[in-house]
Every structure is written in C-alpha cells, then in structure tokens.
mmCIF file of C-alpha atoms and ligand atoms in Angstrom:
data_model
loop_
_atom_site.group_PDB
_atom_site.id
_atom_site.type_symbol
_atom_site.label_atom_id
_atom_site.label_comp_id
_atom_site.label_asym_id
_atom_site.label_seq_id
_atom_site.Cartn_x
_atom_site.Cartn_y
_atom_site.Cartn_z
ATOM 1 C CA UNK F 14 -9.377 235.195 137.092
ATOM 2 C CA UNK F 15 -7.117 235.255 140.437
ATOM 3 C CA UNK F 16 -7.162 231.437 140.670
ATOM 4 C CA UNK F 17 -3.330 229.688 139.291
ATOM 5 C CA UNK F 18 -4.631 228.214 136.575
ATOM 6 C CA UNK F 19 -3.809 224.553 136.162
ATOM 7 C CA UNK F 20 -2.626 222.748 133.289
ATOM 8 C CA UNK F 21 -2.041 219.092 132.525
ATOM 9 C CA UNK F 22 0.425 218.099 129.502
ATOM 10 C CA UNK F 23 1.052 214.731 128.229
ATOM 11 C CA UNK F 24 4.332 213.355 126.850
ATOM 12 C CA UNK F 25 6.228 216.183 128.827
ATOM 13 C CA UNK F 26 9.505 213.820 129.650
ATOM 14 C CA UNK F 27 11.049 215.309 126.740
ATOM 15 C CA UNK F 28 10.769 217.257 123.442
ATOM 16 C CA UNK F 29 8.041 219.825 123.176
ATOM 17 C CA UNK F 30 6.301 218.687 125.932
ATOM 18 C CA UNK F 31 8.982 219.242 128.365
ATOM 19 C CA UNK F 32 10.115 222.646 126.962
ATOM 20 C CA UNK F 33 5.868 223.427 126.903
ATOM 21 C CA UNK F 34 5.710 222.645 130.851
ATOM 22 C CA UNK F 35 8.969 224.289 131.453
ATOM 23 C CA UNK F 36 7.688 227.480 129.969
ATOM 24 C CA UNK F 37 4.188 226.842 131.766
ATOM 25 C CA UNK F 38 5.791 226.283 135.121
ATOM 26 C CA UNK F 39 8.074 229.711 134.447
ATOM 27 C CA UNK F 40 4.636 232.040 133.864
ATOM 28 C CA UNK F 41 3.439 230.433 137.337
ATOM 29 C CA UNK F 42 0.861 227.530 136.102
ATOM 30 C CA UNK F 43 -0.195 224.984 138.154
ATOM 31 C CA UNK F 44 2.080 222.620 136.002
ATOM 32 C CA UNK F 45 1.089 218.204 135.842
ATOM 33 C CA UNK F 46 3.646 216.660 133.906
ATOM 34 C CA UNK F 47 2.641 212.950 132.394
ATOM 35 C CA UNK F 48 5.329 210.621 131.581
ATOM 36 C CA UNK F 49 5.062 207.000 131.240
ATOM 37 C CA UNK F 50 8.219 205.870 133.492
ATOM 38 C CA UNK F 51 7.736 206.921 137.259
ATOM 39 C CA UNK F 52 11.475 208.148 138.326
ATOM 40 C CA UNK F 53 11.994 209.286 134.955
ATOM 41 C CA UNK F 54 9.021 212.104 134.977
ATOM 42 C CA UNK F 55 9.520 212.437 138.709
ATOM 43 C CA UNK F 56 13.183 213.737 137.491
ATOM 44 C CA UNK F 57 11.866 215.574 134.988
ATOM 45 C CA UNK F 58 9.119 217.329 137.011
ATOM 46 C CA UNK F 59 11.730 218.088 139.770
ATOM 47 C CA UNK F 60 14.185 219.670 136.996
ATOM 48 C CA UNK F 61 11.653 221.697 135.842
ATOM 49 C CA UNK F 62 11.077 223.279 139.292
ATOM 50 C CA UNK F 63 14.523 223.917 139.984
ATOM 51 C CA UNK F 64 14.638 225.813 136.433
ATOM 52 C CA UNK F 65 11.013 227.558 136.760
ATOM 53 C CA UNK F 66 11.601 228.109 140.227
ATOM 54 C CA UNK F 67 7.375 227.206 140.498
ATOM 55 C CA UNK F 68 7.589 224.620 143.073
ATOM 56 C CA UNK F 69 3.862 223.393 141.400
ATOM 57 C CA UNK F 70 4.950 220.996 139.080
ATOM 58 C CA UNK F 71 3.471 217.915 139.782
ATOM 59 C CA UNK F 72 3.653 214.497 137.542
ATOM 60 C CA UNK F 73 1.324 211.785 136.908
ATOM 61 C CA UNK F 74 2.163 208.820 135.122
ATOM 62 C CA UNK F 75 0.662 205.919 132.634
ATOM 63 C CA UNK F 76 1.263 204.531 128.849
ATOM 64 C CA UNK F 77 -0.561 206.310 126.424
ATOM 65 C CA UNK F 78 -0.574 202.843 124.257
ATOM 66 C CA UNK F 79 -3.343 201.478 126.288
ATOM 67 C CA UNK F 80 -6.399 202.966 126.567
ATOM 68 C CA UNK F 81 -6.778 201.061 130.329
ATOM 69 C CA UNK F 82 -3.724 203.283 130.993
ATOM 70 C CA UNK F 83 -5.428 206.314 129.924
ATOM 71 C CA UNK F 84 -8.152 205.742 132.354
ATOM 72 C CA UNK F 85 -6.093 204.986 134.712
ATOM 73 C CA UNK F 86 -4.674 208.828 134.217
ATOM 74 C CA UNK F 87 -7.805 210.445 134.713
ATOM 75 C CA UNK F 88 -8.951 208.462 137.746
ATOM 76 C CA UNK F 89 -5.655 209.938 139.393
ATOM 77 C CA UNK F 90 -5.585 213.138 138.029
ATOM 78 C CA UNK F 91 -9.410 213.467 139.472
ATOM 79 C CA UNK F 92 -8.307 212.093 142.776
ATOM 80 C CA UNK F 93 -6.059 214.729 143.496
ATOM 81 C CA UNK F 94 -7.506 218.074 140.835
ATOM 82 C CA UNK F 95 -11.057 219.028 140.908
ATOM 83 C CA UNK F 96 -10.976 221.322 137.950
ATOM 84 C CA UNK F 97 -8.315 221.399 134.958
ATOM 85 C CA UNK F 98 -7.878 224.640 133.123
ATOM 86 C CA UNK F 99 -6.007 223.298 129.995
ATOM 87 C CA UNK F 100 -5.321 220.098 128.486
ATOM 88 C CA UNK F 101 -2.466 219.891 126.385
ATOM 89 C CA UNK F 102 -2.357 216.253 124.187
ATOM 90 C CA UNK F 103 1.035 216.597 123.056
ATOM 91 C CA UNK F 104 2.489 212.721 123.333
ATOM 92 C CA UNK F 105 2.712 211.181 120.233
ATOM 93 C CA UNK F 106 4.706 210.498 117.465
ATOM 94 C CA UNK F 107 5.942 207.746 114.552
ATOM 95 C CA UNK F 108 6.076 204.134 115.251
ATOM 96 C CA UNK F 109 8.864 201.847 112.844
ATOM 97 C CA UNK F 110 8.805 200.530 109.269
ATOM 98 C CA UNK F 111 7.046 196.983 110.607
ATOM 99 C CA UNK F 112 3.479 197.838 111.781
ATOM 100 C CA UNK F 113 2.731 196.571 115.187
ATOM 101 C CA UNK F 114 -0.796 196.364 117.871
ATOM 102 C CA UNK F 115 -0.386 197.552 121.472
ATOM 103 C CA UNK F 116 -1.037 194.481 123.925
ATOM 104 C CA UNK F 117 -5.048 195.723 123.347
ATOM 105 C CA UNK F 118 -4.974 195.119 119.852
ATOM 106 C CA UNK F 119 -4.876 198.609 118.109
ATOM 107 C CA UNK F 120 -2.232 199.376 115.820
ATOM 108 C CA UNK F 121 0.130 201.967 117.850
ATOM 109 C CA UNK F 122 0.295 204.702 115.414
ATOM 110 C CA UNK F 123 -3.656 205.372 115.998
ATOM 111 C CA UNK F 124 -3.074 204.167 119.606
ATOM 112 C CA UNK F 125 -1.068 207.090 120.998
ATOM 113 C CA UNK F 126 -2.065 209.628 118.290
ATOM 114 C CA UNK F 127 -5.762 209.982 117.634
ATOM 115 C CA UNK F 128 -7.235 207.187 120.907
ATOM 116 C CA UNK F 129 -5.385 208.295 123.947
ATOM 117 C CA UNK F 130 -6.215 212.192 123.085
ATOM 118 C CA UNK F 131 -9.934 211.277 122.418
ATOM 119 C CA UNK F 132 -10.324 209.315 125.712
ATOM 120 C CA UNK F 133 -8.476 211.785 128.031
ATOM 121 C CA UNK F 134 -10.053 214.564 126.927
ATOM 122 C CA UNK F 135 -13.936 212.740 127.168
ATOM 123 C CA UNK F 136 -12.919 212.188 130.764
ATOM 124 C CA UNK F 137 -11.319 215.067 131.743
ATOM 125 C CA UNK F 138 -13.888 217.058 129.861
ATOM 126 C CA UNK F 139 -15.878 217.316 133.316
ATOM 127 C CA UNK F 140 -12.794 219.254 135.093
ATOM 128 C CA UNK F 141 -12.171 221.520 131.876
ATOM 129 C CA UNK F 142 -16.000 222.258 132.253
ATOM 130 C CA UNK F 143 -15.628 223.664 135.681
ATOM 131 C CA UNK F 144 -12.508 225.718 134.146
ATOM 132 C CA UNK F 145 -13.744 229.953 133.829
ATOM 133 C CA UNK F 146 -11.630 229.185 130.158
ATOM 134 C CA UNK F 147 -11.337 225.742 129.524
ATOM 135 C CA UNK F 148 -8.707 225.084 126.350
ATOM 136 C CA UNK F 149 -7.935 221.919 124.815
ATOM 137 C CA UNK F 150 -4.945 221.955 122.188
ATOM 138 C CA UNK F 151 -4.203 219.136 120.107
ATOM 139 C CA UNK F 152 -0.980 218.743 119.232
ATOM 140 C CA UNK F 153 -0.991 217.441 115.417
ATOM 141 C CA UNK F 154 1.668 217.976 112.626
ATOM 142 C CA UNK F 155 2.277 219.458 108.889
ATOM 143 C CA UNK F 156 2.179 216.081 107.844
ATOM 144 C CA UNK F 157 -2.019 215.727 107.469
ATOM 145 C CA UNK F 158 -0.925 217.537 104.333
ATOM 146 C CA UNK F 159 2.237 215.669 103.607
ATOM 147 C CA UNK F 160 1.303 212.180 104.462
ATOM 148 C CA UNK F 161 -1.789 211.165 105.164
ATOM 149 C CA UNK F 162 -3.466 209.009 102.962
ATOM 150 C CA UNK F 163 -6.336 207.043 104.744
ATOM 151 C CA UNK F 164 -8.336 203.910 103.527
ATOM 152 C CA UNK F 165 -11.741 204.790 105.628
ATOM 153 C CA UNK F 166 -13.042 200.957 105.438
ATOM 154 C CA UNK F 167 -9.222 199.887 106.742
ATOM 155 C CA UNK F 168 -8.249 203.237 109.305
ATOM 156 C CA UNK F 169 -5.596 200.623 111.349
ATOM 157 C CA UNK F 170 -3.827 200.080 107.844
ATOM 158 C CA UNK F 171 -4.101 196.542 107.897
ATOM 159 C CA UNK F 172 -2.859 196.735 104.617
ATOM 160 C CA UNK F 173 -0.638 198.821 102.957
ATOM 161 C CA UNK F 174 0.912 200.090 106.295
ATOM 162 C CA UNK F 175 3.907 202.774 106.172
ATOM 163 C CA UNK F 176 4.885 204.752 109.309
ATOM 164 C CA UNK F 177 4.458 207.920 107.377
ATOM 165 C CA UNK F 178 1.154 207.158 105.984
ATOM 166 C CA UNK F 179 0.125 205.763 109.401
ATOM 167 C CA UNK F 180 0.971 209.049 110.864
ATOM 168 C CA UNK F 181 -0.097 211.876 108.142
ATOM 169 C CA UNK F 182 -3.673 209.866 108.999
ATOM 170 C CA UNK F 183 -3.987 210.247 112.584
ATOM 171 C CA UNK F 184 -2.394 213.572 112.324
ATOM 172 C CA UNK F 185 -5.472 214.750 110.030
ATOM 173 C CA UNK F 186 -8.254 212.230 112.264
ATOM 174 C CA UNK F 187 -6.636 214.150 115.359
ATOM 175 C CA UNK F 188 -7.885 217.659 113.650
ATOM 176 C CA UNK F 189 -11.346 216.031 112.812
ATOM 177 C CA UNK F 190 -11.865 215.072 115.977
ATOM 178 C CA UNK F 191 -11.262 217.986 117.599
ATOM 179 C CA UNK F 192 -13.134 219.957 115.383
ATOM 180 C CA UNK F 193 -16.473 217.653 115.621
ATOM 181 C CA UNK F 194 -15.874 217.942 119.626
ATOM 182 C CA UNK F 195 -15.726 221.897 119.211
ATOM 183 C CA UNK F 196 -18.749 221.802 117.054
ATOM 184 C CA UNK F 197 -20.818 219.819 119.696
ATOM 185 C CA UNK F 198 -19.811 221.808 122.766
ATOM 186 C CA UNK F 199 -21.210 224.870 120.470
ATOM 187 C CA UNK F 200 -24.145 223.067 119.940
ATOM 188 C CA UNK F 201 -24.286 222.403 123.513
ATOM 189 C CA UNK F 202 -24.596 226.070 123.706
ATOM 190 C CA UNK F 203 -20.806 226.272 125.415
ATOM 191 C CA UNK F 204 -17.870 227.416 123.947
ATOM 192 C CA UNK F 205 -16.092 226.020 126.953
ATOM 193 C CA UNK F 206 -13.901 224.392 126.755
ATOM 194 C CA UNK F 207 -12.256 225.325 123.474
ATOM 195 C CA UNK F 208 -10.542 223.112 121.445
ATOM 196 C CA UNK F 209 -7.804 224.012 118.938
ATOM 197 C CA UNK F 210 -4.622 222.102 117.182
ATOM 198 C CA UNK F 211 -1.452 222.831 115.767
ATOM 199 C CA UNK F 212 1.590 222.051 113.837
ATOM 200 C CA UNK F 213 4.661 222.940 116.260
ATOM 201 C CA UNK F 214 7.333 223.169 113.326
ATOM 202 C CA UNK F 215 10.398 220.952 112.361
ATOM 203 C CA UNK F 216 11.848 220.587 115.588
ATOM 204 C CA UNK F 217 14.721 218.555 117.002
ATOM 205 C CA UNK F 218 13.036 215.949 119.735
ATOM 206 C CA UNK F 219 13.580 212.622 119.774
ATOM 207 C CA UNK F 220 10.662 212.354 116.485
ATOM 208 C CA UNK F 221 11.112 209.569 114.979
ATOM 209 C CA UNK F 222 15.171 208.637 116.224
ATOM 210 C CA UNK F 223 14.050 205.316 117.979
ATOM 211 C CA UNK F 224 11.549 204.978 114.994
ATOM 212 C CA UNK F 225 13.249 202.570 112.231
ATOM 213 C CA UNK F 226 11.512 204.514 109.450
ATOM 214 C CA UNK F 227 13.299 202.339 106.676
ATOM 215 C CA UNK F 228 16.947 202.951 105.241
ATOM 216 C CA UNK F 229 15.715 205.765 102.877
ATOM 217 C CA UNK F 230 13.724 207.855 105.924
ATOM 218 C CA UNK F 231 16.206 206.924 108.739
ATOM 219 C CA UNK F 232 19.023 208.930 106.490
ATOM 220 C CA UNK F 233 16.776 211.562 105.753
ATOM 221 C CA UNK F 234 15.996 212.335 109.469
ATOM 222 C CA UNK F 235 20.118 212.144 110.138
ATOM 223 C CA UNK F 236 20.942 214.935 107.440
ATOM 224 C CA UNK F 237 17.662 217.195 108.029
ATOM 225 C CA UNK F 238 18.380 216.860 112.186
ATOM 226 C CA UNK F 239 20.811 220.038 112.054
ATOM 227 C CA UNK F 240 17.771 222.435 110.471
ATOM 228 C CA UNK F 241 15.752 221.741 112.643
ATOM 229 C CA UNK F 242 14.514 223.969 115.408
ATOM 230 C CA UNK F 243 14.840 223.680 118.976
ATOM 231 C CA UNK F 244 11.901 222.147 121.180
ATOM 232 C CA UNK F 245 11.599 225.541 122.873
ATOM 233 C CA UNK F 246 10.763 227.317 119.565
ATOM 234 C CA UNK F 247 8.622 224.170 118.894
ATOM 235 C CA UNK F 248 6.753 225.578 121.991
ATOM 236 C CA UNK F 249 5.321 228.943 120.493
ATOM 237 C CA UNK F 250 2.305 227.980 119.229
ATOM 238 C CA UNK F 251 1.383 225.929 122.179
ATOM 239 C CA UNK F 252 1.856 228.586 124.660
ATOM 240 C CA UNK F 253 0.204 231.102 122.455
ATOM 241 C CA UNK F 254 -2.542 229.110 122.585
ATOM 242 C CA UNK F 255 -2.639 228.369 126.161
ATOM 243 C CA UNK F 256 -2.537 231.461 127.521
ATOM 244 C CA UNK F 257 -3.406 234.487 124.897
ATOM 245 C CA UNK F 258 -6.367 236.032 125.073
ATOM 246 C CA UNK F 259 -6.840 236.652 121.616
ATOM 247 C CA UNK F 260 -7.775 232.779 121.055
ATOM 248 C CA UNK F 261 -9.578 232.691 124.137
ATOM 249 C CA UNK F 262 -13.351 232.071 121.921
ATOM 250 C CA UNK F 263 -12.209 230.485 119.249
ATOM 251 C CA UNK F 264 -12.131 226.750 118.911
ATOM 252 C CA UNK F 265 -12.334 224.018 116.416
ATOM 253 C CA UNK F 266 -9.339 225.756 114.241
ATOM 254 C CA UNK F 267 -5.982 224.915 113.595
ATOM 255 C CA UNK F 268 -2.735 227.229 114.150
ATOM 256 C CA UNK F 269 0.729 227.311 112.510
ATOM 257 C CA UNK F 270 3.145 230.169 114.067
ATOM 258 C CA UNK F 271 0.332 231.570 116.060
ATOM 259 C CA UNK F 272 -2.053 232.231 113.345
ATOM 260 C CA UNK F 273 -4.978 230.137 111.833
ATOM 261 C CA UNK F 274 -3.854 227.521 109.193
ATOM 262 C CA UNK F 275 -5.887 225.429 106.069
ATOM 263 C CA UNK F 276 -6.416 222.122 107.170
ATOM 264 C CA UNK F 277 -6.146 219.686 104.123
ATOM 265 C CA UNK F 278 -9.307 218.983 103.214
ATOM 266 C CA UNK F 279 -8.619 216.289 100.520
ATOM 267 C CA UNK F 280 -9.961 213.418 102.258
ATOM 268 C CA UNK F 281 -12.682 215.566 103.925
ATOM 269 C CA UNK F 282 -15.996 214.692 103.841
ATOM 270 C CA UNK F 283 -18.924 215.115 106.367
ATOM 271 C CA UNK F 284 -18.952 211.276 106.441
ATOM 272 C CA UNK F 285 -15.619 210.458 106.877
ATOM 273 C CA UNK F 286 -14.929 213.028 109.586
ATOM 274 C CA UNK F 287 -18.240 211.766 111.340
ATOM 275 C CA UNK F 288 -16.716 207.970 110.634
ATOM 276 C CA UNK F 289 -13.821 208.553 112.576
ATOM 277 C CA UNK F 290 -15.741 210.220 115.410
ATOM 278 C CA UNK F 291 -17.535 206.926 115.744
ATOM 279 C CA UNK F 292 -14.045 204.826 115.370
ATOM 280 C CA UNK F 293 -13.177 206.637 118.492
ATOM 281 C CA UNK F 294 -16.090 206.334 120.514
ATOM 282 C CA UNK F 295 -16.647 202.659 119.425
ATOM 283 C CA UNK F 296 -12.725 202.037 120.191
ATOM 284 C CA UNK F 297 -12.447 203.539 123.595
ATOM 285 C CA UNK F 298 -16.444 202.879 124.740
ATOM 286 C CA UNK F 299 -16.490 206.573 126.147
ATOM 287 C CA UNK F 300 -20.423 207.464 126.804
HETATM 288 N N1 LIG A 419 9.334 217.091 116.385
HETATM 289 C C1 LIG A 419 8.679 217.502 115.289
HETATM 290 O O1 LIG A 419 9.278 217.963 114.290
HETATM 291 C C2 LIG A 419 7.172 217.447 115.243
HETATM 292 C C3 LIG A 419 6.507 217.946 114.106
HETATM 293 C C4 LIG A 419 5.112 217.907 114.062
HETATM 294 C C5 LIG A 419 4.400 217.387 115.131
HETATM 295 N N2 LIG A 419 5.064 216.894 116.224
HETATM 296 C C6 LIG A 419 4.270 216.342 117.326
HETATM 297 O O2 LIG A 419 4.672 216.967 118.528
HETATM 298 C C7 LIG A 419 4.399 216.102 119.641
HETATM 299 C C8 LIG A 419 5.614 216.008 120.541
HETATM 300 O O3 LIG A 419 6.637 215.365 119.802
HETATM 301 P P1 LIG A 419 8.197 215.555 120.090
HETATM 302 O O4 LIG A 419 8.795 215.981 118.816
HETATM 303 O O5 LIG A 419 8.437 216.361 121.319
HETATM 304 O O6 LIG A 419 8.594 214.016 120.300
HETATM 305 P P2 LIG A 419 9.468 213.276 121.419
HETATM 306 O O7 LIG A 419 10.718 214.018 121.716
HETATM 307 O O8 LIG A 419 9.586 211.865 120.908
HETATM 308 O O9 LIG A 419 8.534 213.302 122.709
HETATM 309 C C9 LIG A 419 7.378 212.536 122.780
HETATM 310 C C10 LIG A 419 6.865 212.493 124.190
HETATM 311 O O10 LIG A 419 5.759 211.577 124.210
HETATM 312 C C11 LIG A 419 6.028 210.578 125.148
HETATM 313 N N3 LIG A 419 5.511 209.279 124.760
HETATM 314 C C12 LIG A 419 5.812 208.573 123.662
HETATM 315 N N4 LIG A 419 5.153 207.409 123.661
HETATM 316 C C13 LIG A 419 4.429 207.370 124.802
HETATM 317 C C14 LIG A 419 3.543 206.438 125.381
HETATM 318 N N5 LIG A 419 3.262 205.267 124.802
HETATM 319 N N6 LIG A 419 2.958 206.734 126.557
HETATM 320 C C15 LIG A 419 3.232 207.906 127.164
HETATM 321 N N7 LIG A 419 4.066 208.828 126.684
HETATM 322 C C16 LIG A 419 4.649 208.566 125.507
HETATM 323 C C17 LIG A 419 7.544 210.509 125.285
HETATM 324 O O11 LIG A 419 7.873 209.888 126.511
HETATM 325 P P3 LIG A 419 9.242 209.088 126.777
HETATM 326 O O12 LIG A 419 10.177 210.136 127.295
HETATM 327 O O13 LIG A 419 8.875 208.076 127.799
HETATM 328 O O14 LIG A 419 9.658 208.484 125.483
HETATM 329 C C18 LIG A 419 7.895 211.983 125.200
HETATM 330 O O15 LIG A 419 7.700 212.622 126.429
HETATM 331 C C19 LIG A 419 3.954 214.773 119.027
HETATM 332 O O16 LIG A 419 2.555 214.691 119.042
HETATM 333 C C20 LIG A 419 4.450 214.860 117.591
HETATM 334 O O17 LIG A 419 3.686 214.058 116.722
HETATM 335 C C21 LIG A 419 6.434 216.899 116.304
#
C-alpha cells in the first residue's frame, strides 16, 4: 500500500479523539477531524498540524445528536474523499441525571452513542469498501459490563431512566451492532471493511464533567479524576487497531489494552442483538 491512507474520526475536538488524530496526523495519515462547532475544530485541526507537523488534517463538521446532521457529514465528506480507509466512531459519552430527546425525538444517550455510529458507518460504508483495508473501530466502554441494564420492549428508557444505565446499554448495543455488521460483510463474502470496538481505559476527558450525573456520581467523578489516565494513553488501543497488522483480518471482536476482551454476554441473545439491529435501521431509515 503506497497510497496515505485516510482516516476520518469523530468527536476529535477533545479527549481521546483529539489525542487519536494527533497521533494519526504524527504517523503521516490523511487525518479528517469532526467537531460539531466550526472555529472550534478548525482550531483544533490547525493545532494538530502545527504539533504533527502533517499539514493533512482536515475537519468536517455537524451534531452527532441528529441523525439529519449525520447525513449531512457524509454528503460532505463524499464531496471532497472518494475512498476512506478507517472510520473511527469515537464521539460519545453520558448525558445528565434528567433524561432528555434531541430536537428529533430520540433520547440523547442512544442518539450520539449507538444511532450516529450506525448511520455514518452505513453511508460511509461505500468509501471504506473501496479502502485495500477498510477498518471500522467502535469506540465503546467497560461499562456494557458495569452498567448496562436494558429493557428490550423500552431501549429509549422511557422509564426507569439513569445516565449510567442509559449508557452501560448503548455501550453493549454499540458492540452488537458492530458485531452483526462484521458478520454480514463475512457473509457477503468480504472481510472488508473490518469492524472492531474497544474500551479505551479510565481516562481524564471531559466524560461526564458537563454531565450532572446526580450528587452521589458528580462526587465520585471529582475524587476518581486524579487516577485517571491521560487521553493519550486512552489512545493505545485505538491506534493499535488502526494501523497494526496483526488485527488487520479480524473483525467483529472487542479489544482492551490491545488484546481481545469478553464482551458481557448477560443480556445476549440472538434476538435481542438482532432487535437492536432493526432499532437502528428502523430509527435512521438506512437501506
Ligand atoms: N473517558 C473515559 O474514561 C472513557 C471510558 C470509556 C469509554 N469512553 C468513550 O470514549 C469516547 C471519547 O470520550 P472522551 O472521554 O474523549 O470524552 P470527551 O472529552 O467528552 O470528548 C467527546 C468528544 O465528542 C464530541 N461530542 C460530544 N457530543 C457531540 C455531539 N452531539 N456532536 C458531535 N460531537 C460531539 C465532543 O465535542 P465537543 O468538543 O464539541 O464537546 C468531543 O470532541 C466516548 O465514546 C466515550 O463514551 C471514554
């Protein structure tokens, strides 16, 4: 492969993402930044070129709340890329104690987590397809086994709605979804692209600090702040598997410190996982 490879990475104004694209840009990628505020991932995307010294960063913007938004990502990103070589869906995170619907009428927490992955990667799947290597990596968190605890006839938590619980779910529907996507491309007869998640660590981002989690969680997140890594560590796994060549045929797994992890298979069932498949595609109308 002589081409730059090119790779696109979502919620990259900050936290992992940024550190991710900074460490991209640095091994000479073909770096798109998305943000959702214009100067604010222009500055970023400018910082990061002074620092990588890769004057390919680029930056492409829209709110990951709104699945109009996220089309509205990959109709730019396609007028200006004809091929992407990775995908990273890193944006996301935990929305406050008092559950709330984005301006379409999805609750946020499955919003930004689990819809605007699923949509940008069924539209952008036509670029990664053109890719000689074609990786998708999910970012997704510890806390499928920690938190989740879904009600499969009530996935927007209607009822019953904490910001933990609302997050441990999409964390784990995030995993299922990229595992069902691997297992069709195989089926396809195409094992590109790939498409893996993770768990970056504890890491100190902004996770969570604009969040209000409650008395009880917002105290918790002050005193546990200090032991936390640093976004650049919260990187590894992400760039190992972006660029080694020891993942570079395997797909539908999921990685902790570089090396294949159990996902929590406690509210797995070949019916639920295919449920929330359909949830997606229902939700965001993708053929
Ligand atoms: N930090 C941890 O300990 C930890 C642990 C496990 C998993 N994770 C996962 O790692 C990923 C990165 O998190 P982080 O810790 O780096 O968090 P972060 O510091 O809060 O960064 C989140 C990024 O997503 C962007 N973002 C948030 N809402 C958005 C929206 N509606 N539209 C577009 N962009 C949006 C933010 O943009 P703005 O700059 O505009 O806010 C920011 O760039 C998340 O998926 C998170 O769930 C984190």
């Amino acid at each position: 492969m002589n081409k730059r490879r090119i790779v696109l990475i979502t919620g990259a104004t900050g936290g992992i993402g940024k550190a991710a694209a900074t460490a991209m840009a640095k091994r000479d990628y073909i770096v798109i930044i998305h943000g959702r505020n214009e100067e604010k991932t222009r500055q970023v995307a400018i910082e990061i070129q002074k620092i990588s010294g890769n004057k390919n960063v680029d930056w492409i913007i829209g709110d990951l709340f709104l699945l109009a938004e996220v089309r509205k990502i990959a109709t730019n990103f396609k007028k200006k890329y004809d091929r992407l070589d990775i995908l990273i869906n890193n944006a996301g995170g935990i929305m406050g104690k008092k559950r709330e619907n984005t301006s379409e009428g999805i609750e946020k927490t499955i919003a930004i987590n689990l819809l605007a992955p699923f949509l940008l990667t069924g539209l952008l799947l036509d670029l990664l397809e053109k890719s000689d290597e074609g990786r998708i990596i999910n970012v997704s968190s510890n806390s499928h086994q920690l938190n989740a605890n879904p009600d499969f006839k009530d996935l927007e938590l209607k009822n019953n709605y904490t910001p933990l619980r609302a997050y441990g779910n999409v964390k784990l529907f995030l995993i299922w979804i990229s595992q069902t996507l691997s297992e069709k491309l195989i089926l396809l007869n195409t094992n590109n692209p790939t498409v893996n998640t993770l768990h970056p660590g504890a890491i100190s981002t902004n996770f969570g600090v604009n969040s209000d989690l409650g008395i009880l969680l917002n105290i918790i997140g002050k005193i546990a702040r200090p032991f936390l890594k640093t976004p650049e560590q919260g990187t590894e796994t992400i760039i190992y598997l972006a660029t080694s060549s020891e993942v570079k045929n395997i797909s539908g797994k999921y990685f902790v410190k570089n090396k294949l992890a159990n996902v929590s298979d406690k509210y797995y069932s070949k019916q639920n996982k295919e449920l929330i498949w359909d949830y997606c595609l229902e939700k965001t109308k993708i053929q």
